[in-house]
Amino acid sequence: NEKVKVQSTLEEEHVRKKKLIWTILVTKLNRLAKEADICKMQQQKMTKLSIRYQEASEEYERKYEAFLNEQAGILAEKLTEGKACPVCGSKEHPRKAKLSLEAVSQQDVEQAKRTRNLYEKERDEAVSIYQDSVAAFTKLHASFREEVKKYTGIEMTDDETDYTRSGSVFVQ
């Protein structure tokens, strides 16, 4: 009878230990899945801001080039017959460059540059936050794998630690 009680107590302790290990691992796995979601969200934000920066950069370059192309027209407006051209020195101006109807002002160029610089800063901040998220995930991932090995004696494969497969977490 005493032997049966001891055996029962040992079995209860074994079951209790397994439940505790399971709870610890599920809690850590849920935390890891949340961190994976954060990484995914930060990656999406970083991508969106990178695209926005690229578009702003292209807009700035387009406006800057257009502005430079308009400089001949701006100079030509001030030319008068008989007075020397400030560029070439000629006193005759038979074919003056004309301003286009879509002339870009220096203020337009400067505003496009400010916008580009702002978007670049926001993109760089998003990249930094994403890198921090990946580092946190990587650290947590390594810790989880160590815990699994510690409690089970089994090393997990990469396939077994793909937490983003279904976008959900494993639950009890």
PDB file of C-alpha atoms in Angstrom:
ATOM      1  CA  ASN A   1       0.000   0.000   0.000  1.00  0.00           C
ATOM      2  CA  GLU A   2       2.807   2.408   0.897  1.00  0.00           C
ATOM      3  CA  LYS A   3       4.612   1.444  -2.295  1.00  0.00           C
ATOM      4  CA  VAL A   4       1.505   2.284  -4.364  1.00  0.00           C
ATOM      5  CA  LYS A   5       1.236   5.694  -2.646  1.00  0.00           C
ATOM      6  CA  VAL A   6       4.880   6.494  -3.390  1.00  0.00           C
ATOM      7  CA  GLN A   7       4.444   5.370  -7.016  1.00  0.00           C
ATOM      8  CA  SER A   8       1.293   7.521  -7.336  1.00  0.00           C
ATOM      9  CA  THR A   9       3.054  10.536  -5.836  1.00  0.00           C
ATOM     10  CA  LEU A  10       5.978  10.090  -8.217  1.00  0.00           C
ATOM     11  CA  GLU A  11       3.616   9.879 -11.191  1.00  0.00           C
ATOM     12  CA  GLU A  12       1.752  12.983 -10.020  1.00  0.00           C
ATOM     13  CA  GLU A  13       5.038  14.857  -9.682  1.00  0.00           C
ATOM     14  CA  HIS A  14       6.089  13.707 -13.153  1.00  0.00           C
ATOM     15  CA  VAL A  15       2.784  14.907 -14.679  1.00  0.00           C
ATOM     16  CA  ARG A  16       3.018  18.177 -12.735  1.00  0.00           C
ATOM     17  CA  LYS A  17       6.582  18.700 -14.000  1.00  0.00           C
ATOM     18  CA  LYS A  18       5.529  18.060 -17.613  1.00  0.00           C
ATOM     19  CA  LYS A  19       2.604  20.473 -17.296  1.00  0.00           C
ATOM     20  CA  LEU A  20       4.890  23.128 -15.857  1.00  0.00           C
ATOM     21  CA  ILE A  21       7.433  22.652 -18.658  1.00  0.00           C
ATOM     22  CA  TRP A  22       4.608  22.806 -21.204  1.00  0.00           C
ATOM     23  CA  THR A  23       3.298  26.046 -19.687  1.00  0.00           C
ATOM     24  CA  ILE A  24       6.755  27.620 -19.700  1.00  0.00           C
ATOM     25  CA  LEU A  25       7.404  26.643 -23.309  1.00  0.00           C
ATOM     26  CA  VAL A  26       3.976  27.734 -24.573  1.00  0.00           C
ATOM     27  CA  THR A  27       4.357  31.085 -22.821  1.00  0.00           C
ATOM     28  CA  LYS A  28       7.764  31.617 -24.407  1.00  0.00           C
ATOM     29  CA  LEU A  29       6.489  30.477 -27.787  1.00  0.00           C
ATOM     30  CA  ASN A  30       3.591  32.921 -27.629  1.00  0.00           C
ATOM     31  CA  ARG A  31       6.025  35.694 -26.749  1.00  0.00           C
ATOM     32  CA  LEU A  32       8.228  34.666 -29.655  1.00  0.00           C
ATOM     33  CA  ALA A  33       5.252  34.679 -32.048  1.00  0.00           C
ATOM     34  CA  LYS A  34       4.335  38.204 -30.886  1.00  0.00           C
ATOM     35  CA  GLU A  35       7.903  39.313 -31.513  1.00  0.00           C
ATOM     36  CA  ALA A  36       7.725  37.782 -35.007  1.00  0.00           C
ATOM     37  CA  ASP A  37       4.536  39.781 -35.634  1.00  0.00           C
ATOM     38  CA  ILE A  38       6.299  42.953 -34.482  1.00  0.00           C
ATOM     39  CA  CYS A  39       9.156  42.239 -36.888  1.00  0.00           C
ATOM     40  CA  LYS A  40       6.725  41.720 -39.743  1.00  0.00           C
ATOM     41  CA  MET A  41       4.894  44.949 -38.916  1.00  0.00           C
ATOM     42  CA  GLN A  42       8.171  46.891 -38.691  1.00  0.00           C
ATOM     43  CA  GLN A  43       9.342  45.399 -41.971  1.00  0.00           C
ATOM     44  CA  GLN A  44       6.122  46.502 -43.689  1.00  0.00           C
ATOM     45  CA  LYS A  45       6.482  49.993 -42.254  1.00  0.00           C
ATOM     46  CA  MET A  46      10.116  50.160 -43.331  1.00  0.00           C
ATOM     47  CA  THR A  47       9.201  49.051 -46.859  1.00  0.00           C
ATOM     48  CA  LYS A  48       6.397  51.612 -47.108  1.00  0.00           C
ATOM     49  CA  LEU A  49       8.673  54.423 -45.916  1.00  0.00           C
ATOM     50  CA  SER A  50      11.463  53.302 -48.258  1.00  0.00           C
ATOM     51  CA  ILE A  51       9.090  53.494 -51.219  1.00  0.00           C
ATOM     52  CA  ARG A  52       7.850  56.919 -50.104  1.00  0.00           C
ATOM     53  CA  TYR A  53      11.439  58.152 -49.764  1.00  0.00           C
ATOM     54  CA  GLN A  54      12.366  56.778 -53.191  1.00  0.00           C
ATOM     55  CA  GLU A  55       9.396  58.554 -54.787  1.00  0.00           C
ATOM     56  CA  ALA A  56      10.270  61.833 -53.029  1.00  0.00           C
ATOM     57  CA  SER A  57      13.895  61.471 -54.099  1.00  0.00           C
ATOM     58  CA  GLU A  58      12.873  60.946 -57.718  1.00  0.00           C
ATOM     59  CA  GLU A  59      10.544  63.966 -57.521  1.00  0.00           C
ATOM     60  CA  TYR A  60      13.354  66.113 -56.149  1.00  0.00           C
ATOM     61  CA  GLU A  61      15.741  64.969 -58.887  1.00  0.00           C
ATOM     62  CA  ARG A  62      13.096  65.668 -61.547  1.00  0.00           C
ATOM     63  CA  LYS A  63      12.431  69.166 -60.197  1.00  0.00           C
ATOM     64  CA  TYR A  64      16.123  69.928 -59.768  1.00  0.00           C
ATOM     65  CA  GLU A  65      16.888  68.893 -63.340  1.00  0.00           C
ATOM     66  CA  ALA A  66      13.918  70.896 -64.646  1.00  0.00           C
ATOM     67  CA  PHE A  67      15.079  73.908 -62.634  1.00  0.00           C
ATOM     68  CA  LEU A  68      18.583  73.657 -64.094  1.00  0.00           C
ATOM     69  CA  ASN A  69      17.129  73.339 -67.588  1.00  0.00           C
ATOM     70  CA  GLU A  70      15.122  76.525 -67.007  1.00  0.00           C
ATOM     71  CA  GLN A  71      18.180  78.566 -66.086  1.00  0.00           C
ATOM     72  CA  ALA A  72      18.919  79.343 -69.743  1.00  0.00           C
ATOM     73  CA  GLY A  73      15.392  80.708 -70.119  1.00  0.00           C
ATOM     74  CA  ILE A  74      15.746  82.764 -66.947  1.00  0.00           C
ATOM     75  CA  LEU A  75      19.025  84.268 -68.192  1.00  0.00           C
ATOM     76  CA  ALA A  76      17.553  84.856 -71.658  1.00  0.00           C
ATOM     77  CA  GLU A  77      14.689  86.917 -70.198  1.00  0.00           C
ATOM     78  CA  LYS A  78      17.238  89.461 -68.968  1.00  0.00           C
ATOM     79  CA  LEU A  79      19.200  89.681 -72.241  1.00  0.00           C
ATOM     80  CA  THR A  80      18.954  92.858 -74.310  1.00  0.00           C
ATOM     81  CA  GLU A  81      20.343  93.444 -77.790  1.00  0.00           C
ATOM     82  CA  GLY A  82      23.686  95.181 -77.734  1.00  0.00           C
ATOM     83  CA  LYS A  83      24.523  94.118 -74.141  1.00  0.00           C
ATOM     84  CA  ALA A  84      26.867  91.223 -73.430  1.00  0.00           C
ATOM     85  CA  CYS A  85      25.470  87.850 -72.390  1.00  0.00           C
ATOM     86  CA  PRO A  86      26.729  86.948 -68.865  1.00  0.00           C
ATOM     87  CA  VAL A  87      27.463  83.390 -70.074  1.00  0.00           C
ATOM     88  CA  CYS A  88      29.094  83.735 -73.487  1.00  0.00           C
ATOM     89  CA  GLY A  89      29.708  87.491 -73.857  1.00  0.00           C
ATOM     90  CA  SER A  90      27.873  87.830 -77.173  1.00  0.00           C
ATOM     91  CA  LYS A  91      26.074  91.128 -77.799  1.00  0.00           C
ATOM     92  CA  GLU A  92      23.700  89.547 -80.279  1.00  0.00           C
ATOM     93  CA  HIS A  93      20.935  87.234 -79.122  1.00  0.00           C
ATOM     94  CA  PRO A  94      19.168  85.805 -82.178  1.00  0.00           C
ATOM     95  CA  ARG A  95      17.724  82.638 -80.535  1.00  0.00           C
ATOM     96  CA  LYS A  96      16.965  83.269 -76.885  1.00  0.00           C
ATOM     97  CA  ALA A  97      15.947  80.274 -74.765  1.00  0.00           C
ATOM     98  CA  LYS A  98      12.369  80.443 -73.576  1.00  0.00           C
ATOM     99  CA  LEU A  99      10.903  79.565 -70.203  1.00  0.00           C
ATOM    100  CA  SER A 100       8.595  76.584 -70.342  1.00  0.00           C
ATOM    101  CA  LEU A 101       5.038  76.873 -69.114  1.00  0.00           C
ATOM    102  CA  GLU A 102       5.931  74.348 -66.412  1.00  0.00           C
ATOM    103  CA  ALA A 103       8.918  76.219 -65.064  1.00  0.00           C
ATOM    104  CA  VAL A 104      10.093  74.986 -61.670  1.00  0.00           C
ATOM    105  CA  SER A 105      11.070  77.617 -59.152  1.00  0.00           C
ATOM    106  CA  GLN A 106      13.975  77.418 -56.754  1.00  0.00           C
ATOM    107  CA  GLN A 107      11.396  77.277 -53.937  1.00  0.00           C
ATOM    108  CA  ASP A 108       9.807  74.213 -55.575  1.00  0.00           C
ATOM    109  CA  VAL A 109      13.211  72.517 -55.676  1.00  0.00           C
ATOM    110  CA  GLU A 110      13.984  73.435 -52.074  1.00  0.00           C
ATOM    111  CA  GLN A 111      10.591  72.163 -50.862  1.00  0.00           C
ATOM    112  CA  ALA A 112      11.085  68.878 -52.735  1.00  0.00           C
ATOM    113  CA  LYS A 113      14.518  68.556 -51.150  1.00  0.00           C
ATOM    114  CA  ARG A 114      13.133  69.198 -47.644  1.00  0.00           C
ATOM    115  CA  THR A 115      10.420  66.596 -48.232  1.00  0.00           C
ATOM    116  CA  ARG A 116      12.974  64.086 -49.504  1.00  0.00           C
ATOM    117  CA  ASN A 117      15.229  64.702 -46.500  1.00  0.00           C
ATOM    118  CA  LEU A 118      12.317  64.292 -44.079  1.00  0.00           C
ATOM    119  CA  TYR A 119      11.255  61.024 -45.703  1.00  0.00           C
ATOM    120  CA  GLU A 120      14.853  59.823 -45.673  1.00  0.00           C
ATOM    121  CA  LYS A 121      15.062  60.473 -41.929  1.00  0.00           C
ATOM    122  CA  GLU A 122      11.767  58.641 -41.313  1.00  0.00           C
ATOM    123  CA  ARG A 123      12.959  55.719 -43.442  1.00  0.00           C
ATOM    124  CA  ASP A 124      16.283  55.546 -41.593  1.00  0.00           C
ATOM    125  CA  GLU A 125      14.475  55.536 -38.232  1.00  0.00           C
ATOM    126  CA  ALA A 126      12.193  52.734 -39.438  1.00  0.00           C
ATOM    127  CA  VAL A 127      15.207  50.721 -40.601  1.00  0.00           C
ATOM    128  CA  SER A 128      16.811  51.123 -37.180  1.00  0.00           C
ATOM    129  CA  ILE A 129      13.619  50.073 -35.372  1.00  0.00           C
ATOM    130  CA  TYR A 130      13.258  47.067 -37.683  1.00  0.00           C
ATOM    131  CA  GLN A 131      16.860  46.027 -37.049  1.00  0.00           C
ATOM    132  CA  ASP A 132      16.251  46.282 -33.293  1.00  0.00           C
ATOM    133  CA  SER A 133      13.110  44.132 -33.668  1.00  0.00           C
ATOM    134  CA  VAL A 134      15.022  41.486 -35.607  1.00  0.00           C
ATOM    135  CA  ALA A 135      17.767  41.479 -32.974  1.00  0.00           C
ATOM    136  CA  ALA A 136      15.193  41.049 -30.179  1.00  0.00           C
ATOM    137  CA  PHE A 137      13.482  38.248 -32.094  1.00  0.00           C
ATOM    138  CA  THR A 138      16.791  36.505 -32.797  1.00  0.00           C
ATOM    139  CA  LYS A 139      17.776  36.645 -29.123  1.00  0.00           C
ATOM    140  CA  LEU A 140      14.376  35.364 -27.994  1.00  0.00           C
ATOM    141  CA  HIS A 141      14.451  32.652 -30.662  1.00  0.00           C
ATOM    142  CA  ALA A 142      17.829  31.389 -29.464  1.00  0.00           C
ATOM    143  CA  SER A 143      16.615  31.428 -25.852  1.00  0.00           C
ATOM    144  CA  PHE A 144      13.501  29.447 -26.776  1.00  0.00           C
ATOM    145  CA  ARG A 145      15.525  26.814 -28.609  1.00  0.00           C
ATOM    146  CA  GLU A 146      17.817  26.504 -25.585  1.00  0.00           C
ATOM    147  CA  GLU A 147      14.811  26.078 -23.271  1.00  0.00           C
ATOM    148  CA  VAL A 148      13.378  23.335 -25.483  1.00  0.00           C
ATOM    149  CA  LYS A 149      16.716  21.530 -25.494  1.00  0.00           C
ATOM    150  CA  LYS A 150      17.074  21.988 -21.737  1.00  0.00           C
ATOM    151  CA  TYR A 151      13.650  20.516 -20.958  1.00  0.00           C
ATOM    152  CA  THR A 152      13.419  17.884 -23.681  1.00  0.00           C
ATOM    153  CA  GLY A 153      16.978  17.105 -24.678  1.00  0.00           C
ATOM    154  CA  ILE A 154      15.951  17.712 -28.310  1.00  0.00           C
ATOM    155  CA  GLU A 155      17.444  20.294 -30.644  1.00  0.00           C
ATOM    156  CA  MET A 156      14.786  21.957 -32.760  1.00  0.00           C
ATOM    157  CA  THR A 157      15.177  22.160 -36.525  1.00  0.00           C
ATOM    158  CA  ASP A 158      14.630  25.386 -38.450  1.00  0.00           C
ATOM    159  CA  ASP A 159      11.345  23.986 -39.804  1.00  0.00           C
ATOM    160  CA  GLU A 160      10.145  23.406 -36.263  1.00  0.00           C
ATOM    161  CA  THR A 161      10.800  27.030 -35.378  1.00  0.00           C
ATOM    162  CA  ASP A 162       9.031  28.681 -38.313  1.00  0.00           C
ATOM    163  CA  TYR A 163       6.714  30.885 -36.251  1.00  0.00           C
ATOM    164  CA  THR A 164       5.345  32.802 -39.208  1.00  0.00           C
ATOM    165  CA  ARG A 165       3.823  29.889 -41.155  1.00  0.00           C
ATOM    166  CA  SER A 166       0.211  30.518 -40.255  1.00  0.00           C
ATOM    167  CA  GLY A 167       0.539  33.836 -38.463  1.00  0.00           C
ATOM    168  CA  SER A 168      -0.865  32.228 -35.335  1.00  0.00           C
ATOM    169  CA  VAL A 169       0.683  30.868 -32.190  1.00  0.00           C
ATOM    170  CA  PHE A 170       0.689  27.356 -30.873  1.00  0.00           C
ATOM    171  CA  VAL A 171      -1.629  26.966 -27.887  1.00  0.00           C
ATOM    172  CA  GLN A 172      -2.323  24.241 -25.351  1.00  0.00           C
TER     173      GLN A 172
END
